[in-house]
PDB file of C-alpha atoms and ligand atoms in Angstrom:
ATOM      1  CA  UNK T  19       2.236  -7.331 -20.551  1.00 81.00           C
ATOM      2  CA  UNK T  20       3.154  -4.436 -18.325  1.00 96.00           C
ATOM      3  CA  UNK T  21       1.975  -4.997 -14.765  1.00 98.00           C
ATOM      4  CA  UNK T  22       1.782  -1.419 -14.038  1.00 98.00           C
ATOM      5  CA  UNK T  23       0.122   1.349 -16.256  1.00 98.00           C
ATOM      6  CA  UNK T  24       0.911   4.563 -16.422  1.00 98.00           C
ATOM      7  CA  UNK T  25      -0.735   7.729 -17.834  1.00 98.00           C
ATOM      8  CA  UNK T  26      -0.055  11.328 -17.158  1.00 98.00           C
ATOM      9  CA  UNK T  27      -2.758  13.837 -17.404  1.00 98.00           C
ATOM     10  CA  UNK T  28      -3.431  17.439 -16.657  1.00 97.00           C
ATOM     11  CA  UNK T  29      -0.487  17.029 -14.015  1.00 98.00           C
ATOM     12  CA  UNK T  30      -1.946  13.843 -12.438  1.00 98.00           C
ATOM     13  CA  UNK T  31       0.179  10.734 -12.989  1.00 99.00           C
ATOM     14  CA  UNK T  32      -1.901   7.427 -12.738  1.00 98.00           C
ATOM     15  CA  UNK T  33      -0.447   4.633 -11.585  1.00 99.00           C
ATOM     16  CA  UNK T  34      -2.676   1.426 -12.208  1.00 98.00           C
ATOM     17  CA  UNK T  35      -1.551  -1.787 -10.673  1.00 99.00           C
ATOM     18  CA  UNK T  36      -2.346  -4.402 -13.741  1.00 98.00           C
ATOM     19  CA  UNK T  37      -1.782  -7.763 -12.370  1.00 98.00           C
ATOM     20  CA  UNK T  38      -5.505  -8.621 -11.771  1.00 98.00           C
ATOM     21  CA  UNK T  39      -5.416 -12.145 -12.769  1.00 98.00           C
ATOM     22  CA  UNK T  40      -3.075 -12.960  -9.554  1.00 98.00           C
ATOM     23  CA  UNK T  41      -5.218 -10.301  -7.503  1.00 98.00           C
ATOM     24  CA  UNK T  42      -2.862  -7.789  -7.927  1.00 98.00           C
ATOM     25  CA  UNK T  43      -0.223  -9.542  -6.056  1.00 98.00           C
ATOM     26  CA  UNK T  44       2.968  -8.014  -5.484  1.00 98.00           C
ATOM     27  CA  UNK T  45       6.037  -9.857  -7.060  1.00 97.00           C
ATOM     28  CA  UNK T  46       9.336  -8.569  -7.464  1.00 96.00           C
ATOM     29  CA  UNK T  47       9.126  -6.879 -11.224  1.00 97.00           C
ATOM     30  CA  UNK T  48       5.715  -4.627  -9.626  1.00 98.00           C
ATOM     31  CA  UNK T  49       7.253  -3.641  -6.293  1.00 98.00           C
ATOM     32  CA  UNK T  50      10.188  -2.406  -8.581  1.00 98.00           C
ATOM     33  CA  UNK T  51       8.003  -1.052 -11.296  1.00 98.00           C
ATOM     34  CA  UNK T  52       5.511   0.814  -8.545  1.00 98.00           C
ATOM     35  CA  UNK T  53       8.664   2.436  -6.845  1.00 98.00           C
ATOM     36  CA  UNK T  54      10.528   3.587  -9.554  1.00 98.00           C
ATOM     37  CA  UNK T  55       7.285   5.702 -11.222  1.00 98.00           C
ATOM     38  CA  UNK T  56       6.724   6.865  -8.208  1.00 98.00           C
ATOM     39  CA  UNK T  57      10.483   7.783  -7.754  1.00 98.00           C
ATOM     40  CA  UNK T  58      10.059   9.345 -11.682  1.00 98.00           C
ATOM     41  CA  UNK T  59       7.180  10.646 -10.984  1.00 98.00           C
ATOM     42  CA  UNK T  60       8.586  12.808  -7.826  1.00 98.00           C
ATOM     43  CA  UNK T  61      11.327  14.310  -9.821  1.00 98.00           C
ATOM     44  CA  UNK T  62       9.246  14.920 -12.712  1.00 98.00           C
ATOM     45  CA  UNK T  63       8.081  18.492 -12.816  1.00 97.00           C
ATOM     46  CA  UNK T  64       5.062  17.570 -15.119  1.00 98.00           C
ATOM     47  CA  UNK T  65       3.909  15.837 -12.022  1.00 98.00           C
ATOM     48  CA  UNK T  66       1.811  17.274  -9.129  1.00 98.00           C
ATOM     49  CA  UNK T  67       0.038  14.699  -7.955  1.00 98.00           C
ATOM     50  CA  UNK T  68       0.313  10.771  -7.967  1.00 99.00           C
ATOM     51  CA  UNK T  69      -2.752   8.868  -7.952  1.00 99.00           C
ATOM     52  CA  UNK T  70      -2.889   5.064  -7.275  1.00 99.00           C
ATOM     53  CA  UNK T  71      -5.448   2.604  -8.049  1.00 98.00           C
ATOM     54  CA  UNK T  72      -5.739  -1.239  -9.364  1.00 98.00           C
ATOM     55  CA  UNK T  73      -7.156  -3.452 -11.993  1.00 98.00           C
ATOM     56  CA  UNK T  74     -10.114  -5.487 -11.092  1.00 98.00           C
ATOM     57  CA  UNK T  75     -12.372  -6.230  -8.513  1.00 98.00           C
ATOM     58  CA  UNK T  76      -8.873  -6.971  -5.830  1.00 98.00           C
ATOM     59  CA  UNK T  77      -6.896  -3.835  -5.004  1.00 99.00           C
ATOM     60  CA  UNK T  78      -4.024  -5.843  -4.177  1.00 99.00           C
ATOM     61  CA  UNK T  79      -3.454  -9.164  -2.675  1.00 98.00           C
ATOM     62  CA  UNK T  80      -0.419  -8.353  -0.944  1.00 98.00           C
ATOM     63  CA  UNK T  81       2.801  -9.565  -1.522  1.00 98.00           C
ATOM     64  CA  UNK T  82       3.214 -12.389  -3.792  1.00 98.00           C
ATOM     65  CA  UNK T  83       3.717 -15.618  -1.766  1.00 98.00           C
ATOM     66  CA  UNK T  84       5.535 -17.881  -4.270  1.00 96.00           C
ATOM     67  CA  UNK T  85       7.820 -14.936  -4.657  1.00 94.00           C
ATOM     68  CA  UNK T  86       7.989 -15.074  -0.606  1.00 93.00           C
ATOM     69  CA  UNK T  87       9.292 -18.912  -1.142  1.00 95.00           C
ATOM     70  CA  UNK T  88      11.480 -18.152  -3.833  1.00 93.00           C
ATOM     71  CA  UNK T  89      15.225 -17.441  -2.775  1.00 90.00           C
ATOM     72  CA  UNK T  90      15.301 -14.099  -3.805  1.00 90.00           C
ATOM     73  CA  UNK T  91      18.509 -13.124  -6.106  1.00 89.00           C
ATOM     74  CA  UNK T  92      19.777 -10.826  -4.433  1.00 92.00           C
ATOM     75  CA  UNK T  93      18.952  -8.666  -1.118  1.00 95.00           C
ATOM     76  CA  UNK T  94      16.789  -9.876   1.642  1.00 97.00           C
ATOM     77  CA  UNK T  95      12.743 -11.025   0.484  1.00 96.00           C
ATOM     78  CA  UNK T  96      11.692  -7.510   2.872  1.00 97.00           C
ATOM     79  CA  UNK T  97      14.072  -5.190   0.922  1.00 97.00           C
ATOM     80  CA  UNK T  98      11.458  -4.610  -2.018  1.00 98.00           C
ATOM     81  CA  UNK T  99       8.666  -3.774   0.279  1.00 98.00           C
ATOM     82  CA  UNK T 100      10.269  -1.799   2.656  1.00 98.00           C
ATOM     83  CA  UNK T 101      11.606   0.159  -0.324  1.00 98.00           C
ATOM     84  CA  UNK T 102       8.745   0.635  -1.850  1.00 98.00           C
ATOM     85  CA  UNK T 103       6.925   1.745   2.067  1.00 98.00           C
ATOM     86  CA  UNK T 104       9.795   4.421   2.339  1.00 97.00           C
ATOM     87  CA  UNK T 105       9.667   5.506  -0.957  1.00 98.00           C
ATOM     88  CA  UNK T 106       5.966   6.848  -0.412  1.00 97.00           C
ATOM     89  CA  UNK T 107       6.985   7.865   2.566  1.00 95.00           C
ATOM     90  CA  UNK T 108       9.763   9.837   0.915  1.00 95.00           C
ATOM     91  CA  UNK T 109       7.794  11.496  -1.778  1.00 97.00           C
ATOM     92  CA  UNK T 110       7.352  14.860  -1.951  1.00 96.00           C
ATOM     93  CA  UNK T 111       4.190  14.842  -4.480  1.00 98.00           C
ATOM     94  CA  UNK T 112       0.982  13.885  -2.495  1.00 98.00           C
ATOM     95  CA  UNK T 113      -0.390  10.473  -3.059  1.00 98.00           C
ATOM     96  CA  UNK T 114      -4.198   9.635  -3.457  1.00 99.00           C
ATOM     97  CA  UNK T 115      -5.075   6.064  -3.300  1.00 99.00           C
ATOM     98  CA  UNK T 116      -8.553   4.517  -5.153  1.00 99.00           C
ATOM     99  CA  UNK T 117      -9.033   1.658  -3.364  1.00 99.00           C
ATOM    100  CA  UNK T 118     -12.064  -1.028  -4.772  1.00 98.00           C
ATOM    101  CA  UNK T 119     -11.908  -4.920  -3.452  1.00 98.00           C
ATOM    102  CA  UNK T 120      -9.665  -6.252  -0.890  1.00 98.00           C
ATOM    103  CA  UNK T 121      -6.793  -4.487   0.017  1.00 99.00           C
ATOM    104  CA  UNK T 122      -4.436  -7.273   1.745  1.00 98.00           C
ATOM    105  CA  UNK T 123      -1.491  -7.191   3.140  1.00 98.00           C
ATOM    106  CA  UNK T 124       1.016  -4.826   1.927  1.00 98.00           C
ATOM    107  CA  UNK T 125      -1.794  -3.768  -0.043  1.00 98.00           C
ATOM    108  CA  UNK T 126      -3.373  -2.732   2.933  1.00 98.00           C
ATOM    109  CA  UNK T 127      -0.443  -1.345   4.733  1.00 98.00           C
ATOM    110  CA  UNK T 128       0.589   0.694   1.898  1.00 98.00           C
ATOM    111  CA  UNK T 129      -2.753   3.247   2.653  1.00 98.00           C
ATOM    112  CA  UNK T 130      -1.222   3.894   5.512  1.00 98.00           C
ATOM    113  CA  UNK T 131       1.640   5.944   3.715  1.00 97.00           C
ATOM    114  CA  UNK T 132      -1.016   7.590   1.305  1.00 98.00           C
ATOM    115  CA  UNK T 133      -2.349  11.241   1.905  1.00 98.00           C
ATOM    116  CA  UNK T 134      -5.794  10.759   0.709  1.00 98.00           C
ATOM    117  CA  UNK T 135      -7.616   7.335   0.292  1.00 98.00           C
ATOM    118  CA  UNK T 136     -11.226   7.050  -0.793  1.00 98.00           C
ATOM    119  CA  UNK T 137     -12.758   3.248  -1.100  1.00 98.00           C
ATOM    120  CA  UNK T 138     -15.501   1.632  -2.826  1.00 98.00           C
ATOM    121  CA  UNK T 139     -18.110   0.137  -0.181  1.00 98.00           C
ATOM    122  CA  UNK T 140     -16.734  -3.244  -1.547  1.00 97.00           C
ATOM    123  CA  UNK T 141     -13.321  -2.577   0.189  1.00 98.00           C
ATOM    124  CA  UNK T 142     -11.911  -4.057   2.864  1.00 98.00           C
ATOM    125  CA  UNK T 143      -8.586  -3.961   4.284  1.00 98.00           C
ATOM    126  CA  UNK T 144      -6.996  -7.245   5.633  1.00 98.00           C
ATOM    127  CA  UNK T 145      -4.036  -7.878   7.378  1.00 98.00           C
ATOM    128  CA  UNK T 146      -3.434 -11.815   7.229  1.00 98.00           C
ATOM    129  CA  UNK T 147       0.284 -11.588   8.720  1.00 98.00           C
ATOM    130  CA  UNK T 148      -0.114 -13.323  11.994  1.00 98.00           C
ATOM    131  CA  UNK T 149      -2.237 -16.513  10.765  1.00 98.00           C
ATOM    132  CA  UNK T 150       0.803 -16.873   7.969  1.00 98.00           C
ATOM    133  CA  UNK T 151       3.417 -16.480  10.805  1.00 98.00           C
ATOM    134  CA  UNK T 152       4.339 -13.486  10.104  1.00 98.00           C
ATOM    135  CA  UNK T 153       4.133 -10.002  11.685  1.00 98.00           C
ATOM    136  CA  UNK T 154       2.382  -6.533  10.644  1.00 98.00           C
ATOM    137  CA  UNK T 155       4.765  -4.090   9.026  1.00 98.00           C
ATOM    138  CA  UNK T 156       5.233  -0.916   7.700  1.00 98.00           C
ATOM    139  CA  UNK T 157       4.366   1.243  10.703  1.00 97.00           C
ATOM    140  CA  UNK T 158       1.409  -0.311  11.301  1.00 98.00           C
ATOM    141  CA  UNK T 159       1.655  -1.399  14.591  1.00 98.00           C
ATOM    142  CA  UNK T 160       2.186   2.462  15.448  1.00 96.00           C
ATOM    143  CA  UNK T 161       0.392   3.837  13.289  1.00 97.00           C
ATOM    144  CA  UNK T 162      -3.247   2.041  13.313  1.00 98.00           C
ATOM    145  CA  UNK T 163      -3.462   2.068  17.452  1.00 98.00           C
ATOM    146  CA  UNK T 164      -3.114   5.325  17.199  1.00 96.00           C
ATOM    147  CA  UNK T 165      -5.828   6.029  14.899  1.00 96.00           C
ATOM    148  CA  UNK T 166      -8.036   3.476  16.019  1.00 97.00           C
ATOM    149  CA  UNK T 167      -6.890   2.338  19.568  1.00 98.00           C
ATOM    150  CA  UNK T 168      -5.512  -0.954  20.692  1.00 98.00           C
ATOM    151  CA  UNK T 169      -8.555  -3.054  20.720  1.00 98.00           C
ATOM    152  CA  UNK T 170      -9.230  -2.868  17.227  1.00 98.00           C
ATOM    153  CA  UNK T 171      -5.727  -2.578  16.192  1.00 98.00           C
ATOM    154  CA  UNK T 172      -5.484  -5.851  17.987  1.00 98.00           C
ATOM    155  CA  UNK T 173      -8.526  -7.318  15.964  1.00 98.00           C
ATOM    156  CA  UNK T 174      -7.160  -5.962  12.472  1.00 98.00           C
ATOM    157  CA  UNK T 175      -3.318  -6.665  12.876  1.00 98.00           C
ATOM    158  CA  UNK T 176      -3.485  -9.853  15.327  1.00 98.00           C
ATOM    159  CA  UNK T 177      -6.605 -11.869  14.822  1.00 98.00           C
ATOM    160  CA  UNK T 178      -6.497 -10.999  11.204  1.00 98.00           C
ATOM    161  CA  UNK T 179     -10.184  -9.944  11.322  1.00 98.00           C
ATOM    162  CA  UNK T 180     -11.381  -7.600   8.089  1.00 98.00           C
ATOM    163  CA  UNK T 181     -11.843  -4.282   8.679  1.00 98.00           C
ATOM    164  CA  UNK T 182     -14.596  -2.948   6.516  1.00 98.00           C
ATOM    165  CA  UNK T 183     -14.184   0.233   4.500  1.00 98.00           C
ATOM    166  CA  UNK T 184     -16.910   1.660   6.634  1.00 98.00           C
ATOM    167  CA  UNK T 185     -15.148   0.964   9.834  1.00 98.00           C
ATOM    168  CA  UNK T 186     -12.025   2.081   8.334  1.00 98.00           C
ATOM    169  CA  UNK T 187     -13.739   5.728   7.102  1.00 98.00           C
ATOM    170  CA  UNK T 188     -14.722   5.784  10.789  1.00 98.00           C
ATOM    171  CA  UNK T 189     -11.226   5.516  12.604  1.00 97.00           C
ATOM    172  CA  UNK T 190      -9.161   7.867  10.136  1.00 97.00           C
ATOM    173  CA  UNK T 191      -7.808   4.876   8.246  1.00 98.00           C
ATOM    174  CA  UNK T 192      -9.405   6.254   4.676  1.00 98.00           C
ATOM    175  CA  UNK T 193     -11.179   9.225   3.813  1.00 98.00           C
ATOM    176  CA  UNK T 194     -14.118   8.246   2.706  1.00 98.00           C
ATOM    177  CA  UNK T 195     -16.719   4.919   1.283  1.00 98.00           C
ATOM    178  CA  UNK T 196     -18.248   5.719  -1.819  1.00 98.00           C
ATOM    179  CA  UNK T 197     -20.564   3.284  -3.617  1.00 98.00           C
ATOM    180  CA  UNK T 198     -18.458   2.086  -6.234  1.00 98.00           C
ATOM    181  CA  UNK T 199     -20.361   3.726  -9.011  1.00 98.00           C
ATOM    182  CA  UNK T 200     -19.102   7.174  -7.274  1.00 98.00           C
ATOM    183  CA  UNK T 201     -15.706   6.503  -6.708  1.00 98.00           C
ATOM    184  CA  UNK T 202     -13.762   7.335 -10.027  1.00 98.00           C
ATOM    185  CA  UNK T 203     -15.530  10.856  -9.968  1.00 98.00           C
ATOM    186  CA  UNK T 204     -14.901  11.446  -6.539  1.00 98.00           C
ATOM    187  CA  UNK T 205     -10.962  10.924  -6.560  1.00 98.00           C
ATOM    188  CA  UNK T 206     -11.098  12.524  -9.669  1.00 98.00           C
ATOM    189  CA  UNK T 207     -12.342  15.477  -8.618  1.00 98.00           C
ATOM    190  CA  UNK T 208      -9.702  15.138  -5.764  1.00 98.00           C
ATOM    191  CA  UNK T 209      -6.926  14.859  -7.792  1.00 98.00           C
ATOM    192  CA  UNK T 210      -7.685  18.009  -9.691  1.00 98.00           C
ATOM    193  CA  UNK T 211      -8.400  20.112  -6.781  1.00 98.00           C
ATOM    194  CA  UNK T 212      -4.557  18.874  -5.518  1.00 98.00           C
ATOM    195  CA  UNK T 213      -3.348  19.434  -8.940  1.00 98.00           C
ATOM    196  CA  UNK T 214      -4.798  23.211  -9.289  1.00 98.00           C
ATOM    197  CA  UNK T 215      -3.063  24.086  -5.982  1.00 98.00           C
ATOM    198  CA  UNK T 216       0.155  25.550  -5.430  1.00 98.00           C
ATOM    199  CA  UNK T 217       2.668  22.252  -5.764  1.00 98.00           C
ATOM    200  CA  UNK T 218       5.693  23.944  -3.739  1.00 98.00           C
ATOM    201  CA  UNK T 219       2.572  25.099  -1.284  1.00 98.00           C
ATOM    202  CA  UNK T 220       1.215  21.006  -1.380  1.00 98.00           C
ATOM    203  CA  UNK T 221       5.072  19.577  -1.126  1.00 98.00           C
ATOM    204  CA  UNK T 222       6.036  21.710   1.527  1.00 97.00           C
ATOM    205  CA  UNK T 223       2.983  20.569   3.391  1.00 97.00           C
ATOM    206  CA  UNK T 224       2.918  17.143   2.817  1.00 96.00           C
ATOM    207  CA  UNK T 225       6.904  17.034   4.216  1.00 94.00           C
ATOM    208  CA  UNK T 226       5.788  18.716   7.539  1.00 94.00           C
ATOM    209  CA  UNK T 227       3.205  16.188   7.575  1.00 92.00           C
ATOM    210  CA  UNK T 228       5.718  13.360   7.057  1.00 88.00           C
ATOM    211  CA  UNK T 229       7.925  15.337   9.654  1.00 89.00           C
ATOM    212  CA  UNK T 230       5.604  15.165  12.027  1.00 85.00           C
ATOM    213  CA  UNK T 231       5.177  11.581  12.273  1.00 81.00           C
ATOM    214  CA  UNK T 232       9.447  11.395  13.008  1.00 80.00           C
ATOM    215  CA  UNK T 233      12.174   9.548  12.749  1.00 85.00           C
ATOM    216  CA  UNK T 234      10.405   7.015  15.067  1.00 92.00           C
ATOM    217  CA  UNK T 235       8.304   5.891  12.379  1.00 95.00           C
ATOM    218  CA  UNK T 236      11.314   5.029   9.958  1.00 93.00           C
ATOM    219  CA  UNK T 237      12.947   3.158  12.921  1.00 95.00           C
ATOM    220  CA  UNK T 238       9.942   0.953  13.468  1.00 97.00           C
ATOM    221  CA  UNK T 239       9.771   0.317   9.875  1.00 97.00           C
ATOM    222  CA  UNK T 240      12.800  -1.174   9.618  1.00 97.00           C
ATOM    223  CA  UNK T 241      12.675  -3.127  13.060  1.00 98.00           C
ATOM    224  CA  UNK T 242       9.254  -4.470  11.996  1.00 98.00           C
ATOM    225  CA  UNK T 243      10.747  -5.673   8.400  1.00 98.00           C
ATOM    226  CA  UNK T 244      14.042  -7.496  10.574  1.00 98.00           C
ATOM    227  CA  UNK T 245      11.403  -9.124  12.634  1.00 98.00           C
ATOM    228  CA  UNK T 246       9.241  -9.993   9.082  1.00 98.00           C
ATOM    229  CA  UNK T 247      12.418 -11.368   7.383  1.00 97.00           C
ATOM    230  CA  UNK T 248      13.283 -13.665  10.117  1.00 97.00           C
ATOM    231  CA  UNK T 249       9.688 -15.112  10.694  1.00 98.00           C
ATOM    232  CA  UNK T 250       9.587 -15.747   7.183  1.00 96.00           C
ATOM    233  CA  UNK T 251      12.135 -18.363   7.233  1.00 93.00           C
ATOM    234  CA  UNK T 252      10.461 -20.124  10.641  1.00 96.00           C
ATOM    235  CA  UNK T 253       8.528 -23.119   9.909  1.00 97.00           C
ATOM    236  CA  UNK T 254       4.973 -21.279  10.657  1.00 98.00           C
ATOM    237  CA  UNK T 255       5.430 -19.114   8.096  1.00 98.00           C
ATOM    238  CA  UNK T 256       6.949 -21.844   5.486  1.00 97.00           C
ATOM    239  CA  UNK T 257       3.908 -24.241   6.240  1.00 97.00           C
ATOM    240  CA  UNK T 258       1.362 -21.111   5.903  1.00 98.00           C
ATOM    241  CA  UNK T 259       2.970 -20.231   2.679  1.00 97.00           C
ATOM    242  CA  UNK T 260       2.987 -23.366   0.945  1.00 97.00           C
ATOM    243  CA  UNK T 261      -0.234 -24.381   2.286  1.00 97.00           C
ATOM    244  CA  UNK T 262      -1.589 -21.173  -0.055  1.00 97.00           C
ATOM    245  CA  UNK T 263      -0.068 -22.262  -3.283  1.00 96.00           C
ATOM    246  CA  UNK T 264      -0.840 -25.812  -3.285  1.00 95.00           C
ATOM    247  CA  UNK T 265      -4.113 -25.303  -2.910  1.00 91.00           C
TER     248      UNK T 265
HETATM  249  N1  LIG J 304       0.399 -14.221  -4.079  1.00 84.26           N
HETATM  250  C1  LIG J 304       0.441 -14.938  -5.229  1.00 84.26           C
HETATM  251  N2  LIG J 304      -0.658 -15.269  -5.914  1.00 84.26           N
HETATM  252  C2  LIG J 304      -1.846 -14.845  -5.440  1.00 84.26           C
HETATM  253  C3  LIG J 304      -1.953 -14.100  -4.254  1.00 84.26           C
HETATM  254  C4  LIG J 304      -0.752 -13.781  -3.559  1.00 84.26           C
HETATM  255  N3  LIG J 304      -0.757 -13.046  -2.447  1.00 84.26           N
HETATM  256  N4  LIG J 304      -3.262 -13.852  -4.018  1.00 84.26           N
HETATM  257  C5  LIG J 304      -3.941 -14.405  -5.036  1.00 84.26           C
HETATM  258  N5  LIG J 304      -3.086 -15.009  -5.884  1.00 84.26           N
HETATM  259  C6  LIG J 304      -3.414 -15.731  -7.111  1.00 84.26           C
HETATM  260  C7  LIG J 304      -3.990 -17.112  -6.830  1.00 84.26           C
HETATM  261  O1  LIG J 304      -2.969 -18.061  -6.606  1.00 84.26           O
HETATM  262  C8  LIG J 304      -4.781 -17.349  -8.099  1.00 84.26           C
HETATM  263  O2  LIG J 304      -3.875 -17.715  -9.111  1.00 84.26           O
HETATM  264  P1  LIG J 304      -4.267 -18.875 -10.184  1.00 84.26           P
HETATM  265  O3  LIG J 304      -5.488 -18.369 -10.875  1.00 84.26           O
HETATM  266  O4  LIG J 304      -3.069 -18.960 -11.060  1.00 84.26           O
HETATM  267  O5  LIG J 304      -4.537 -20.106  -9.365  1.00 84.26           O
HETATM  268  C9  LIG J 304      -5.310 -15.975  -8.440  1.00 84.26           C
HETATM  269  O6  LIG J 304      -4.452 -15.050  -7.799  1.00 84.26           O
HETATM  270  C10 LIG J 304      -6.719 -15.740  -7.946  1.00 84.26           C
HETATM  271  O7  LIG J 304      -6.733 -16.005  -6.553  1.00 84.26           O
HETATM  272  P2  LIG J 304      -8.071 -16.479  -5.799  1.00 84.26           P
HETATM  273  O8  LIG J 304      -7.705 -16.812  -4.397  1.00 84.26           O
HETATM  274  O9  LIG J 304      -8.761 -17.521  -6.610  1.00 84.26           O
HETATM  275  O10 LIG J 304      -8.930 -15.118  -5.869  1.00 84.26           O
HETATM  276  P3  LIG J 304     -10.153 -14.690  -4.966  1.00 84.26           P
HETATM  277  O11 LIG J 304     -10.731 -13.501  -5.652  1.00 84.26           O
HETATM  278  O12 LIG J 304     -11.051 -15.849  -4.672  1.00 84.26           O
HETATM  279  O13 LIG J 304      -9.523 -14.226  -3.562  1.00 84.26           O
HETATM  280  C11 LIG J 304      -7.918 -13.069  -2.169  1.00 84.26           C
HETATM  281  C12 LIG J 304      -8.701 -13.077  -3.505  1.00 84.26           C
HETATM  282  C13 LIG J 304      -6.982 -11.890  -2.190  1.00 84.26           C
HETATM  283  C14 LIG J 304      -8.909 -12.941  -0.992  1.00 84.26           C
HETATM  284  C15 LIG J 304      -7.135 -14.408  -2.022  1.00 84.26           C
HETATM  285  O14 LIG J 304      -6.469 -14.673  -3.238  1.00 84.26           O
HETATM  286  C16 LIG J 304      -6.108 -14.391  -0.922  1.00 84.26           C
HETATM  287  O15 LIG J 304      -6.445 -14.509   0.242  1.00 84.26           O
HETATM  288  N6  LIG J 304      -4.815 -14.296  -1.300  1.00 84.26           N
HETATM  289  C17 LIG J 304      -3.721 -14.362  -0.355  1.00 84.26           C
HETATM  290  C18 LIG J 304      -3.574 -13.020   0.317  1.00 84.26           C
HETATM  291  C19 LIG J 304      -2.466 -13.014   1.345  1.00 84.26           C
HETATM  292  O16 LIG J 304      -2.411 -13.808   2.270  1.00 84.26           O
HETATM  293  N7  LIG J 304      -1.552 -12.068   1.182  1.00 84.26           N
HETATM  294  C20 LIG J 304      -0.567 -11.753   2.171  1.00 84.26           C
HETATM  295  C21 LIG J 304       0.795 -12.125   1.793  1.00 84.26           C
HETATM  296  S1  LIG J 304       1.895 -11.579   3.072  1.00 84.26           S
END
């Protein structure tokens, strides 16, 4: 079974994260699936806009922890999820995320990179990295103060602490909570507003937007991953991560 669906419609590619029975967890085979159709999907001039959503009642549990133990063939354990952070970053087509459940993780810090995210009021984004002995990634230690300001970047990002859709809607983090019974119209009727638009008008856009947020950003990226990859072998993180799969 395919751990990511895909469908293209009327312009809109739909990428469905199918993994629901391990939350949606991120292994290997889905960070490589996820950012090669979105990589396809860029290039593809069928494609205007890229919408991104999950199976189940869990957007996405993060990354996969046993996969985090496992001595990764080849490349560093980081590489697939920085790859996957830059390619969104990278993409010229706009993104719109449908988030519904948790959103954990890498789950979590992936919104960060989408243009438009709307979120069932059953969402929650959770950023477990410190209480695993680990550290918050993919921009977000620049990119959520900034939105929300220190103090409750501190509570999200250090103490772990959910942030509720709600609160989330309120800082900039998402667009919009929508009961869930609403969201699947709403981001539909998104998408194909985005879709009807101009795409060279939309890309152009979207890459000043990505412009604007610099080179810093990429920098930080990468220095937060280093950091990531070397707490990940410490004995914090080790204990942490073994302590979740023998439950
Ligand atoms: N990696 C690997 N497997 C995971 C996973 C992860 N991040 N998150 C959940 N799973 C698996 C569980 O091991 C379980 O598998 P099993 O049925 O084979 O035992 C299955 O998904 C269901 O998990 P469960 O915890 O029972 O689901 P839940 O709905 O009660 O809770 C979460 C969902 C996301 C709150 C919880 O699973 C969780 O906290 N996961 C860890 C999240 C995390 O720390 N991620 C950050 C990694 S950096």
């Amino acid at each position: 079974m395919t751990t990511l669906l895909q469908t293209l419609d009327e312009r809109v590619l739909q990428l469905t994260l199918n993994r629901a029975d391990k939350r949606n967890a991120f292994d290997r085979e889905l960070y490589a699936a996820l950012t090669e159709a979105i990589q396809a999907g860029d290039i593809d001039p069928e494609v205007r806009v890229i919408r991104l959503m999950a199976e189940g009642g869990c957007f996405s549990a993060g990354n996969d922890i046993a996969d985090f133990l496992a001595e990764p063939e080849q490349g560093r354990r980081t590489d697939p999820p920085l790859k996957l952070l830059q390619t969104l970053r990278a993409c010229r087509k706009p993104i719109v995320a449908q988030v519904h459940g948790k959103a954990v993780g890498i789950g979590a810090t992936l919104l960060l990179h989408c243009d438009l995210v709307y979120a069932s009021d059953e969402s929650a984004l959770v950023f477990p990295f410190v209480a695993l002995g680990l550290c918050p990634e993919g921009g977000s230690t620049q990119l959520i103060p900034q939105l929300a300001g220190h103090v409750k970047a501190f509570e999200w990002l250090v103490l772990g602490q959910s942030c509720s859709a709600r609160e989330a809607a309120q800082c900039g983090l998402i667009n919009a909570v929508l009961p869930v019974e609403q969201l699947e119209a709403q981001v539909t009727n998104v998408v194909t507003r985005l879709a009807a638009l101009d795409p060279q008008a939309v890309q152009n856009s979207r890459r000043r937007l990505q412009l604007a947020a610099g080179k810093q950003l990429d920098v930080l990226m990468q220095a937060e991953m280093d950091l990531f990859e070397s707490l990940l072998e410490g004995e914090a993180a080790q204990q942490a991560l073994n302590a979740f799969v023998s439950r």
